[in-house]
Amino acid sequence: MTSERKINELKRRYSLDLLNQKGVSGIGVEKDDNENFVLTIHLNNSSPEAINLPSELEKYPVRFIDQGEGFRKLTAGGKVKS
């Protein structure tokens, strides 16, 4: 079973790079169907750019979640990024 601590460390190391990728609206940590913690990459409307995103990081699987049109990432100041 993958620990929440390990995946949070992974999130901390990769979030900035992943959030700078076109089509990525958020990064999270969630449990999969087997109760393992996984890194989740939230996408804007199944962005075609997501094809270039990794399916795993440091041998840990990555899960993609389509957030649709209404979910947009914020800037560091908390404003909606266009």
Coordinates of C-alpha atoms in Angstrom, one line a residue:
M1 CA 0.0 0.0 0.0
T2 CA 1.4 3.4 -1.0
S3 CA 1.5 5.8 1.9
E4 CA -0.1 9.2 1.8
R5 CA 3.2 10.7 3.0
K6 CA 5.1 9.4 -0.1
I7 CA 2.6 10.7 -2.5
N8 CA 2.5 14.1 -0.8
E9 CA 6.3 14.3 -1.2
L10 CA 5.9 13.4 -4.9
K11 CA 3.2 16.1 -5.2
R12 CA 5.5 18.7 -3.5
R13 CA 8.4 17.8 -5.9
Y14 CA 6.4 17.8 -9.2
S15 CA 3.5 20.2 -8.7
L16 CA 5.1 23.4 -10.0
D17 CA 6.3 21.7 -13.2
L18 CA 3.0 19.9 -13.7
L19 CA 0.9 23.0 -13.1
N20 CA 2.9 24.9 -15.7
Q21 CA 1.8 22.3 -18.3
K22 CA -1.0 23.5 -20.7
G23 CA -4.3 21.9 -19.8
V24 CA -3.5 21.1 -16.2
S25 CA -5.7 22.8 -13.7
G26 CA -4.7 21.2 -10.4
I27 CA -2.7 18.5 -8.6
G28 CA -4.1 16.4 -5.8
V29 CA -3.6 13.3 -3.7
E30 CA -6.5 10.7 -3.7
K31 CA -7.1 7.0 -3.1
D32 CA -7.5 4.6 -6.0
D33 CA -9.9 1.7 -6.1
N34 CA -7.4 -0.4 -4.2
E35 CA -7.1 2.1 -1.4
N36 CA -3.6 3.2 -2.5
F37 CA -2.8 6.9 -2.5
V38 CA -2.1 8.3 -5.9
L39 CA -1.1 11.6 -7.4
T40 CA -3.9 13.1 -9.4
I41 CA -3.6 15.5 -12.3
H42 CA -6.8 17.5 -12.9
L43 CA -7.3 18.5 -16.5
N44 CA -9.3 21.2 -18.2
N45 CA -11.8 19.4 -20.5
S46 CA -9.5 16.5 -21.5
S47 CA -7.0 18.8 -23.0
P48 CA -5.1 17.3 -26.0
E49 CA -1.9 18.6 -24.4
A50 CA -2.4 16.0 -21.6
I51 CA -1.0 13.4 -24.0
N52 CA 2.5 14.6 -23.0
L53 CA 1.9 14.1 -19.3
P54 CA 3.5 11.2 -17.5
S55 CA 1.4 8.1 -16.5
E56 CA 3.8 7.6 -13.6
L57 CA 6.3 9.5 -11.6
E58 CA 9.2 7.8 -9.8
K59 CA 7.4 4.4 -10.4
Y60 CA 4.2 5.7 -8.8
P61 CA 1.1 5.7 -11.0
V62 CA -0.6 9.0 -11.9
R63 CA -4.3 9.4 -12.3
F64 CA -6.0 11.9 -14.6
I65 CA -9.3 13.6 -13.8
D66 CA -11.2 15.6 -16.3
Q67 CA -12.6 18.7 -14.6
G68 CA -14.5 20.0 -17.6
E69 CA -14.8 23.6 -18.6
G70 CA -15.7 25.1 -15.2
F71 CA -12.6 24.3 -13.3
R72 CA -9.7 26.8 -13.7
K73 CA -6.4 27.1 -11.8
L74 CA -5.6 30.1 -9.7
T75 CA -2.5 32.3 -9.8
A76 CA -0.2 32.4 -6.8
G77 CA -2.2 35.5 -5.7
G78 CA -5.4 33.6 -5.7
K79 CA -6.9 35.1 -8.9
V80 CA -8.3 33.0 -11.7
K81 CA -5.7 32.4 -14.4
S82 CA -7.1 32.9 -18.0

